[in-house]
CSV table of C-alpha atoms in Angstrom, one decimal:
chain,number,residue,atom,x,y,z
A,1,MET,CA,-46.3,-0.9,-15.0
A,2,SER,CA,-43.2,-3.0,-14.8
A,3,THR,CA,-43.9,-6.3,-13.2
A,4,GLY,CA,-40.0,-6.2,-12.3
A,5,ILE,CA,-39.3,-9.2,-13.9
A,6,ALA,CA,-38.2,-7.5,-17.3
A,7,LYS,CA,-35.0,-8.6,-18.7
A,8,PHE,CA,-34.3,-5.0,-20.2
A,9,LYS,CA,-34.6,-1.4,-18.4
A,10,PRO,CA,-34.9,1.8,-20.2
A,11,GLY,CA,-31.9,3.0,-21.7
A,12,ASP,CA,-30.7,-0.3,-22.6
A,13,ARG,CA,-29.2,-1.0,-26.0
A,14,ILE,CA,-31.1,-4.0,-28.1
A,15,ARG,CA,-31.2,-5.3,-31.3
A,16,VAL,CA,-34.3,-6.9,-32.9
A,17,ARG,CA,-34.1,-10.6,-33.6
A,18,MET,CA,-33.7,-11.2,-37.4
A,19,ASP,CA,-36.4,-13.9,-37.4
A,20,ASP,CA,-39.0,-14.7,-39.7
A,21,PRO,CA,-41.1,-17.6,-38.1
A,22,PRO,CA,-44.4,-18.6,-39.8
A,23,GLY,CA,-47.7,-17.8,-38.1
A,24,HIS,CA,-49.2,-14.5,-36.6
A,25,ILE,CA,-46.4,-12.3,-35.2
A,26,ARG,CA,-46.3,-8.5,-34.4
A,27,THR,CA,-42.9,-7.7,-35.2
A,28,PRO,CA,-42.9,-5.4,-38.4
A,29,TYR,CA,-40.3,-7.0,-41.1
A,30,TYR,CA,-38.7,-3.3,-41.5
A,31,ILE,CA,-37.5,-3.3,-37.6
A,32,ARG,CA,-36.1,-6.8,-37.8
A,33,GLY,CA,-32.3,-6.9,-37.0
A,34,LYS,CA,-32.1,-3.2,-36.4
A,35,VAL,CA,-30.6,-1.6,-33.3
A,36,GLY,CA,-32.3,0.6,-30.7
A,37,TRP,CA,-33.0,1.4,-27.2
A,38,VAL,CA,-35.7,0.6,-24.4
A,39,GLU,CA,-37.6,3.7,-23.9
A,40,ARG,CA,-40.4,2.4,-21.7
A,41,VAL,CA,-41.2,-1.2,-19.8
A,42,TYR,CA,-44.9,-1.5,-20.6
A,43,GLY,CA,-45.3,-4.7,-18.5
A,44,GLU,CA,-46.6,-7.9,-19.2
A,45,PHE,CA,-49.3,-8.8,-21.9
A,46,LEU,CA,-50.8,-12.0,-23.4
A,47,ASN,CA,-48.7,-13.4,-26.1
A,48,PRO,CA,-50.3,-12.6,-29.7
A,49,GLU,CA,-48.4,-15.2,-31.5
A,50,SER,CA,-50.5,-17.6,-28.9
A,51,LEU,CA,-53.6,-15.9,-29.3
A,52,GLY,CA,-53.7,-15.3,-33.3
A,53,HIS,CA,-53.7,-19.4,-33.4
A,54,SER,CA,-56.5,-19.6,-30.6
A,55,GLY,CA,-53.9,-20.2,-27.8
A,56,ASP,CA,-54.7,-18.8,-24.4
A,57,GLY,CA,-51.9,-16.3,-24.7
A,58,LEU,CA,-50.1,-17.8,-21.8
A,59,PRO,CA,-47.4,-17.3,-20.7
A,60,LYS,CA,-47.4,-13.7,-20.9
A,61,LYS,CA,-44.7,-11.6,-22.4
A,62,GLU,CA,-42.7,-8.5,-21.2
A,63,LEU,CA,-43.7,-5.7,-23.8
A,64,TYR,CA,-41.5,-2.6,-24.4
A,65,LEU,CA,-41.5,0.7,-26.2
A,66,VAL,CA,-38.4,0.5,-28.4
A,67,GLY,CA,-36.9,3.4,-30.0
A,68,PHE,CA,-34.8,3.6,-33.0
A,69,TYR,CA,-32.9,6.4,-35.0
A,70,GLN,CA,-34.7,6.6,-38.5
A,71,ASN,CA,-31.2,7.0,-40.3
A,72,LYS,CA,-30.3,3.9,-38.6
A,73,VAL,CA,-33.7,2.1,-39.9
A,74,TRP,CA,-33.7,3.3,-43.4
A,75,GLU,CA,-30.6,3.8,-45.5
A,76,SER,CA,-32.3,6.5,-47.7
A,77,TYR,CA,-33.9,8.5,-44.5
A,78,GLY,CA,-33.0,11.8,-45.7
A,79,ALA,CA,-34.4,13.8,-43.1
A,80,PRO,CA,-32.8,15.3,-40.0
A,81,SER,CA,-30.9,13.0,-38.2
A,82,GLN,CA,-32.8,13.4,-34.7
A,83,ASP,CA,-36.0,11.6,-36.5
A,84,ARG,CA,-37.1,8.5,-34.3
A,85,VAL,CA,-39.7,5.6,-34.9
A,86,TYR,CA,-41.0,3.9,-31.8
A,87,VAL,CA,-42.5,0.3,-32.1
A,88,ASP,CA,-44.0,-1.8,-29.4
A,89,ILE,CA,-41.9,-5.1,-29.1
A,90,PHE,CA,-42.2,-8.1,-27.1
A,91,GLU,CA,-39.4,-9.6,-25.0
A,92,HIS,CA,-38.8,-12.5,-27.1
A,93,TRP,CA,-37.7,-10.6,-29.9
A,94,LEU,CA,-35.2,-8.6,-28.2
A,95,GLU,CA,-31.6,-9.4,-27.8
A,96,PRO,CA,-28.8,-7.3,-26.2
A,97,ALA,CA,-26.8,-5.1,-28.7
B,1,MET,CA,-39.1,-15.7,-46.4
B,2,PRO,CA,-40.2,-12.1,-48.3
B,3,ARG,CA,-42.2,-9.6,-46.3
B,4,ARG,CA,-45.9,-10.7,-45.9
B,5,HIS,CA,-48.7,-8.8,-47.6
B,6,HIS,CA,-50.0,-7.2,-44.6
B,7,ASP,CA,-46.6,-6.1,-43.4
B,8,VAL,CA,-46.4,-3.0,-45.5
B,9,GLY,CA,-44.2,-0.7,-43.2
B,10,GLY,CA,-41.9,1.3,-45.8
B,11,GLU,CA,-42.5,-0.8,-48.5
B,12,SER,CA,-41.9,0.8,-51.6
B,13,GLY,CA,-44.1,2.1,-54.7
B,14,ALA,CA,-46.5,3.4,-52.1
B,15,GLY,CA,-47.9,6.3,-53.9
B,16,PRO,CA,-50.0,9.6,-52.4
B,17,ILE,CA,-52.6,8.8,-49.7
B,18,ASP,CA,-56.2,9.0,-50.5
B,19,GLN,CA,-57.5,11.5,-48.2
B,20,THR,CA,-61.0,11.0,-49.3
B,21,GLU,CA,-63.5,9.8,-46.7
B,22,HIS,CA,-66.4,7.4,-47.5
B,23,GLN,CA,-69.5,7.4,-45.3
B,24,LEU,CA,-70.0,4.0,-43.9
B,25,SER,CA,-72.8,1.8,-45.5
B,26,ASP,CA,-75.1,-0.1,-43.3
B,27,TRP,CA,-73.4,-3.5,-44.1
B,28,GLU,CA,-69.7,-1.8,-43.3
B,29,ILE,CA,-71.4,-0.6,-39.7
B,30,LEU,CA,-73.1,-4.2,-39.2
B,31,ALA,CA,-70.0,-6.2,-40.1
B,32,ASP,CA,-68.0,-3.7,-37.7
B,33,ALA,CA,-70.6,-4.5,-35.0
B,34,ILE,CA,-71.1,-8.2,-35.5
B,35,ASN,CA,-67.2,-8.5,-35.4
B,36,GLN,CA,-67.2,-6.3,-32.1
B,37,VAL,CA,-69.9,-8.6,-30.6
B,38,LEU,CA,-68.2,-11.7,-31.3
B,39,GLY,CA,-65.2,-10.0,-29.6
B,40,VAL,CA,-66.9,-9.2,-26.5
B,41,LYS,CA,-68.8,-12.5,-26.3
B,42,GLY,CA,-65.2,-14.4,-26.2
B,43,ILE,CA,-65.8,-16.1,-29.5
B,44,ARG,CA,-63.0,-14.4,-31.3
B,45,ARG,CA,-59.7,-12.6,-30.5
B,46,THR,CA,-58.4,-9.8,-32.4
B,47,ASP,CA,-55.0,-11.5,-33.0
B,48,GLU,CA,-57.2,-14.4,-34.8
B,49,SER,CA,-59.1,-12.3,-37.1
B,50,ARG,CA,-55.7,-10.4,-37.7
B,51,ARG,CA,-54.0,-14.0,-38.6
B,52,ALA,CA,-57.0,-14.8,-40.9
B,53,ARG,CA,-56.5,-11.5,-42.9
B,54,GLU,CA,-52.8,-12.2,-42.8
B,55,ASP,CA,-53.2,-15.6,-44.4
B,56,MET,CA,-55.5,-14.4,-46.9
B,57,ASP,CA,-54.3,-14.8,-50.4
B,58,LYS,CA,-52.0,-11.4,-51.3
B,59,GLU,CA,-54.1,-10.6,-54.4
B,60,LEU,CA,-57.4,-10.7,-52.8
B,61,TYR,CA,-56.3,-8.8,-49.6
B,62,ARG,CA,-55.1,-5.9,-51.6
B,63,SER,CA,-57.9,-6.1,-54.1
B,64,LEU,CA,-60.6,-6.1,-50.9
B,65,SER,CA,-61.9,-3.0,-49.2
B,66,TYR,CA,-61.3,-2.6,-45.5
B,67,TYR,CA,-64.7,-4.1,-44.4
B,68,GLU,CA,-64.6,-6.5,-47.0
B,69,ARG,CA,-61.3,-8.0,-45.4
B,70,TRP,CA,-63.1,-8.1,-42.1
B,71,THR,CA,-65.8,-9.9,-43.5
B,72,VAL,CA,-63.6,-12.6,-45.0
B,73,SER,CA,-61.8,-13.1,-41.9
B,74,MET,CA,-65.0,-13.4,-39.7
B,75,GLU,CA,-66.1,-16.1,-42.2
B,76,THR,CA,-62.7,-18.0,-41.6
B,77,ILE,CA,-63.0,-17.6,-37.9
B,78,LEU,CA,-66.6,-18.6,-37.6
B,79,ALA,CA,-66.0,-21.6,-39.5
B,80,GLU,CA,-62.9,-22.7,-37.8
B,81,LYS,CA,-64.9,-22.7,-34.6
B,82,LYS,CA,-67.6,-24.7,-36.2
B,83,ILE,CA,-70.0,-22.2,-35.5
B,84,LEU,CA,-71.1,-21.7,-39.1
B,85,THR,CA,-70.0,-22.8,-42.5
B,86,THR,CA,-69.4,-21.4,-45.9
B,87,GLU,CA,-72.3,-23.3,-47.4
B,88,GLU,CA,-74.7,-22.4,-44.9
B,89,ILE,CA,-73.7,-18.7,-45.6
B,90,ASP,CA,-73.9,-19.4,-49.5
B,91,ARG,CA,-77.1,-20.9,-48.9
B,92,LYS,CA,-78.7,-17.8,-46.8
B,93,VAL,CA,-77.2,-15.5,-49.6
B,94,ALA,CA,-79.2,-17.4,-52.1
B,95,GLU,CA,-82.2,-17.1,-50.0
B,96,PHE,CA,-81.6,-13.5,-49.7
B,97,GLU,CA,-81.3,-13.0,-53.5
B,98,LYS,CA,-84.3,-14.7,-54.1
B,99,LYS,CA,-86.4,-12.7,-51.8
B,100,TRP,CA,-84.9,-9.3,-52.9
B,101,GLY,CA,-84.9,-10.0,-56.6
B,102,GLU,CA,-82.6,-9.6,-59.0
B,103,PRO,CA,-82.3,-6.5,-61.3
C,1,MET,CA,-89.3,3.9,-51.4
C,2,SER,CA,-90.0,1.2,-54.0
C,3,ASP,CA,-86.3,0.4,-54.7
C,4,VAL,CA,-85.3,0.7,-51.1
C,5,HIS,CA,-85.6,-2.8,-49.3
C,6,PRO,CA,-87.8,-2.9,-46.3
C,7,VAL,CA,-85.9,-2.2,-43.0
C,8,SER,CA,-87.2,-5.3,-41.3
C,9,ASN,CA,-85.1,-7.1,-44.0
C,10,HIS,CA,-82.1,-5.0,-43.5
C,11,LEU,CA,-81.0,-3.4,-40.7
C,12,LYS,CA,-83.7,-3.5,-37.9
C,13,ALA,CA,-86.0,-0.7,-36.9
C,14,GLY,CA,-84.3,2.1,-35.2
C,15,GLU,CA,-81.2,1.8,-37.2
C,16,GLN,CA,-79.7,3.1,-40.0
C,17,GLN,CA,-81.2,2.9,-43.5
C,18,ASP,CA,-78.9,2.3,-46.5
C,19,HIS,CA,-80.5,4.5,-49.0
C,20,GLU,CA,-77.3,4.1,-51.5
C,21,HIS,CA,-78.3,0.7,-52.8
C,22,PRO,CA,-81.5,-1.3,-53.4
C,23,ARG,CA,-80.9,-4.7,-51.7
C,24,HIS,CA,-80.3,-6.8,-54.9
C,25,GLU,CA,-77.6,-4.4,-55.9
C,26,LEU,CA,-75.4,-5.3,-52.5
C,27,SER,CA,-72.0,-6.5,-53.1
C,28,TYR,CA,-70.8,-9.9,-52.6
C,29,HIS,CA,-69.4,-9.2,-49.4
C,30,ALA,CA,-72.2,-7.0,-48.0
C,31,LYS,CA,-74.7,-9.9,-48.8
C,32,ARG,CA,-72.6,-12.4,-46.9
C,33,VAL,CA,-72.6,-9.8,-43.9
C,34,TYR,CA,-76.2,-9.9,-43.7
C,35,ALA,CA,-76.3,-13.7,-44.2
C,36,ILE,CA,-74.0,-14.0,-41.2
C,37,ARG,CA,-76.1,-12.1,-38.9
C,38,GLU,CA,-79.1,-14.0,-39.9
C,39,LEU,CA,-77.2,-17.2,-39.2
C,40,LEU,CA,-76.0,-16.0,-36.0
C,41,LEU,CA,-79.4,-14.9,-34.9
C,42,GLU,CA,-80.6,-18.1,-35.8
C,43,LYS,CA,-78.5,-20.2,-34.0
C,44,GLY,CA,-78.5,-18.0,-30.9
C,45,VAL,CA,-74.7,-17.0,-31.0
C,46,LEU,CA,-75.8,-13.3,-30.7
C,47,THR,CA,-79.0,-11.1,-30.4
C,48,GLN,CA,-80.3,-8.1,-32.3
C,49,GLU,CA,-79.7,-6.5,-28.9
C,50,ASP,CA,-76.3,-7.4,-28.8
C,51,ILE,CA,-75.7,-5.8,-32.1
C,52,GLN,CA,-77.5,-2.8,-31.6
C,53,ARG,CA,-75.5,-2.0,-28.4
C,54,GLN,CA,-72.4,-2.2,-30.2
C,55,ILE,CA,-73.6,0.0,-33.1
C,56,ASP,CA,-74.7,2.5,-30.4
C,57,TYR,CA,-71.6,2.5,-28.7
C,58,GLN,CA,-69.6,3.0,-31.8
C,59,GLU,CA,-71.7,5.8,-32.9
C,60,ALA,CA,-71.4,7.3,-29.7
C,61,ARG,CA,-67.5,7.5,-29.9
C,62,SER,CA,-66.0,10.5,-31.7
C,63,PRO,CA,-63.2,12.6,-31.9
C,64,ALA,CA,-65.1,15.0,-29.7
C,65,ASN,CA,-64.0,12.8,-26.9
C,66,GLY,CA,-60.3,13.4,-27.6
C,67,ALA,CA,-61.0,17.1,-28.0
C,68,ARG,CA,-62.4,17.4,-24.5
C,69,LEU,CA,-59.1,15.7,-23.0
C,70,VAL,CA,-56.9,18.0,-24.9
C,71,ALA,CA,-58.6,21.2,-24.5
C,72,ARG,CA,-58.9,20.6,-20.8
C,73,ALA,CA,-55.2,19.9,-20.8
C,74,TRP,CA,-54.5,23.1,-22.4
C,75,VAL,CA,-55.9,25.1,-19.9
C,76,GLU,CA,-55.3,23.1,-16.7
C,77,PRO,CA,-51.8,21.9,-16.0
C,78,ASP,CA,-52.6,19.5,-13.4
C,79,PHE,CA,-55.0,17.7,-15.7
C,80,LYS,CA,-52.4,17.5,-18.2
C,81,ALA,CA,-49.9,16.0,-15.9
C,82,ARG,CA,-52.9,13.5,-15.1
C,83,LEU,CA,-53.5,12.7,-18.5
C,84,ILE,CA,-49.9,11.8,-19.2
C,85,ALA,CA,-49.4,10.1,-16.1
C,86,ASP,CA,-52.7,7.9,-16.2
C,87,PRO,CA,-54.7,8.5,-19.6
C,88,LYS,CA,-57.1,5.8,-18.3
C,89,ALA,CA,-58.1,7.5,-15.2
C,90,ALA,CA,-58.3,10.8,-16.7
C,91,CYS,CA,-60.9,9.5,-19.3
C,92,ALA,CA,-62.7,8.3,-16.5
C,93,GLU,CA,-62.5,11.7,-14.6
C,94,MET,CA,-64.1,13.1,-17.9
C,95,GLY,CA,-66.8,10.5,-18.1
C,96,ILE,CA,-65.1,9.1,-21.2
C,97,ASP,CA,-65.4,5.2,-21.3
C,98,ALA,CA,-61.9,3.9,-22.3
C,99,THR,CA,-62.4,0.5,-20.4
C,100,SER,CA,-62.3,-1.4,-23.5
C,101,LEU,CA,-59.0,-0.1,-24.2
C,102,ASN,CA,-55.9,-2.3,-23.0
C,103,GLU,CA,-53.7,0.4,-22.5
C,104,PHE,CA,-53.7,4.0,-23.3
C,105,VAL,CA,-50.5,6.5,-24.2
C,106,VAL,CA,-50.6,10.0,-24.6
C,107,LEU,CA,-47.9,12.0,-26.6
C,108,GLU,CA,-47.5,15.4,-25.7
C,109,ASN,CA,-46.3,17.4,-28.9
C,110,THR,CA,-43.7,20.3,-28.0
C,111,GLU,CA,-42.0,23.1,-30.0
C,112,LYS,CA,-39.3,20.7,-30.8
C,113,VAL,CA,-41.1,17.4,-31.2
C,114,ARG,CA,-44.0,16.3,-33.3
C,115,TYR,CA,-45.5,12.9,-32.9
C,116,LEU,CA,-47.3,11.0,-35.5
C,117,VAL,CA,-49.2,7.7,-35.0
C,118,VAL,CA,-49.4,4.7,-37.5
C,119,CYS,CA,-50.4,1.0,-37.8
C,120,THR,CA,-48.1,-0.4,-40.2
C,121,LEU,CA,-49.7,-4.0,-39.8
C,122,CYS,CA,-53.2,-3.4,-39.5
C,123,SER,CA,-55.3,-0.4,-38.3
C,124,CYS,CA,-54.6,0.0,-34.5
C,125,TYR,CA,-56.5,3.3,-33.4
C,126,PRO,CA,-57.9,4.5,-30.0
C,127,ARG,CA,-61.3,3.6,-31.2
C,128,PRO,CA,-63.0,4.5,-27.4
C,129,ILE,CA,-61.5,8.2,-27.7
C,130,LEU,CA,-61.7,8.8,-31.5
C,131,GLY,CA,-64.2,6.5,-33.1
C,132,ARG,CA,-63.6,4.4,-36.1
C,133,PRO,CA,-60.3,5.5,-38.0
C,134,PRO,CA,-60.6,7.4,-41.0
C,135,ASP,CA,-60.2,5.5,-44.5
C,136,TRP,CA,-56.6,7.2,-45.2
C,137,TYR,CA,-55.4,5.7,-41.6
C,138,LYS,CA,-56.3,2.1,-42.9
C,139,SER,CA,-54.7,2.8,-46.3
C,140,LEU,CA,-51.8,0.7,-47.5
C,141,ASN,CA,-50.2,3.8,-48.8
C,142,TYR,CA,-50.4,5.5,-45.2
C,143,ARG,CA,-49.3,2.3,-43.6
C,144,SER,CA,-46.3,1.9,-45.7
C,145,ARG,CA,-45.4,5.8,-46.1
C,146,ALA,CA,-46.0,6.8,-42.5
C,147,VAL,CA,-42.9,5.1,-40.8
C,148,ILE,CA,-40.4,5.9,-43.8
C,149,ASP,CA,-41.6,9.2,-44.6
C,150,PRO,CA,-43.3,11.0,-42.2
C,151,ARG,CA,-42.2,14.3,-43.3
C,152,GLY,CA,-43.2,13.6,-46.7
C,153,VAL,CA,-46.8,12.4,-45.5
C,154,MET,CA,-47.3,15.4,-43.3
C,155,ARG,CA,-46.2,17.6,-46.0
C,156,GLU,CA,-48.8,16.2,-48.1
C,157,PHE,CA,-51.5,16.9,-45.6
C,158,GLY,CA,-51.0,20.5,-45.7
C,159,GLN,CA,-47.9,20.9,-43.2
C,160,GLY,CA,-44.3,20.6,-43.5
C,161,VAL,CA,-42.3,20.1,-40.3
C,162,ALA,CA,-39.2,22.6,-39.9
C,163,ASP,CA,-35.9,20.7,-39.8
C,164,ASP,CA,-35.1,21.3,-36.4
C,165,VAL,CA,-38.3,19.9,-35.1
C,166,GLU,CA,-37.8,16.3,-34.4
C,167,VAL,CA,-40.4,14.0,-35.8
C,168,ARG,CA,-41.2,10.8,-33.5
C,169,VAL,CA,-43.6,7.9,-35.5
C,170,HIS,CA,-45.2,5.4,-33.1
C,171,ASP,CA,-45.9,2.1,-35.0
C,172,SER,CA,-48.8,0.4,-32.7
C,173,THR,CA,-48.0,-3.0,-33.2
C,174,ALA,CA,-49.3,-4.5,-30.0
C,175,ASP,CA,-51.7,-3.6,-27.0
C,176,MET,CA,-51.0,0.3,-26.6
C,177,ARG,CA,-53.1,2.8,-28.4
C,178,TYR,CA,-51.6,6.3,-28.7
C,179,LEU,CA,-53.2,9.7,-29.0
C,180,VAL,CA,-51.3,12.8,-29.8
C,181,LEU,CA,-51.7,15.9,-27.6
C,182,PRO,CA,-51.3,18.7,-30.0
C,183,GLN,CA,-49.9,21.7,-29.2
C,184,ARG,CA,-52.2,24.6,-28.1
C,185,PRO,CA,-52.4,27.1,-31.2
C,186,ALA,CA,-51.1,30.9,-30.5
C,187,GLY,CA,-53.2,33.5,-30.0
C,188,THR,CA,-56.1,31.3,-28.0
C,189,GLU,CA,-55.4,32.7,-24.4
C,190,GLY,CA,-58.6,34.2,-24.0
C,191,MET,CA,-60.7,31.2,-25.4
C,192,SER,CA,-62.9,29.0,-23.6
C,193,VAL,CA,-62.2,25.3,-23.2
C,194,LYS,CA,-65.5,24.9,-25.1
C,195,GLU,CA,-64.1,27.1,-28.1
C,196,LEU,CA,-60.9,25.4,-27.6
C,197,GLU,CA,-62.4,22.0,-28.1
C,198,LYS,CA,-63.4,23.1,-31.5
C,199,LEU,CA,-59.7,23.3,-32.6
C,200,VAL,CA,-58.9,20.0,-31.6
C,201,THR,CA,-59.6,17.8,-34.8
C,202,ARG,CA,-59.3,14.4,-35.3
C,203,ASP,CA,-56.1,14.4,-37.5
C,204,SER,CA,-54.4,16.7,-35.0
C,205,MET,CA,-54.9,13.8,-32.3
C,206,ILE,CA,-53.2,11.2,-35.0
C,207,GLY,CA,-50.6,13.8,-35.6
C,208,ILE,CA,-50.5,14.3,-39.0
C,209,VAL,CA,-51.5,18.2,-38.6
C,210,ASP,CA,-51.4,20.7,-35.7
C,211,ALA,CA,-54.7,21.8,-34.0
C,212,LEU,CA,-56.5,24.6,-35.9
C,213,PRO,CA,-55.5,28.1,-35.6
C,214,ALA,CA,-57.3,30.5,-33.6
C,215,VAL,CA,-59.6,32.4,-35.9
C,216,PRO,CA,-58.4,36.1,-35.5
C,217,SER,CA,-61.2,38.2,-33.9
C,218,LEU,CA,-62.2,41.3,-36.1
């Protein structure tokens, strides 16, 4: 599904940007600022931050499946350390870590 | 900015999950269908509906049922796109109430 | 019939009738939905046929679709491989209309890995495959807790997960829709695909529980 122009590739360590812009966004609050890895590159999709405000969604944004260890996301996560949470995140929310 | 009202992942204070399932009422089936048709016709985007729900007052969002939220967002989007107004809906409701009679 | 409003005022003929409430007892929002429908019809924005087609489409979607995919994947390794590699093509092969799905990903449970699907921001769900989501899936408590305490949530639904099994939660935040492929229950070797389908529950395809156990033959 990758278009070959993706900035990140599977295995890359990333950090989710710690940002809080107004308007419609699809990056959950709990995952911002967290460090994980790119699991899959899903390809380009219309940008929901534009669509949500009646824009045309262009330019499209690269979408990634990003994995995180649960105990790196939640300080209180008491369960086995291998547990993971995966979130679909658009490229402009990611930076190298 | 604090976390927004719809963005609840990991929010503290969440209790046991109510596993009761209710049979959808006709109006809920209808709300669902109208909303889908508006999407198919390109009149509204899913992200616009989400944004309308996200912009709702927090107390209102939390107090409404699922399809009540959908109804509010549908009304917001239809008004925004100048397809119909709140006043028109109010008038139509009043018309129905007259026809249906009050208890 | 006296306390039930005429169908013609309500949903049109052929649609479900609401026997729960006389019309004047409809809630504030329910009344507004009927008003919105009426106005959209009057203005020609949509037709009754458009609405009926959507209702029919949704009514035709049910977990039975997902169960067919899963049961066949259990018995046919080649189909399972195709289902995981290209889920939409596998749906088409089975005559399941998944065209309205943007993207579709199948997550395979194993002895060592258990998947759980949630949408913390709203209620994203593979509706063409499973129908409308259950109430609990849309609830604020599930949306809050599934990501931070998946093991506790699974326990609450009746099945704890052993410590040596890894739990992977998928938060569907974008265009991807996720379906869990539960493990085939033990002792089902002799069962037909049709029998296996009955073991594949909706909740097992969300990942909150396993597929049903085989009923021991007496």
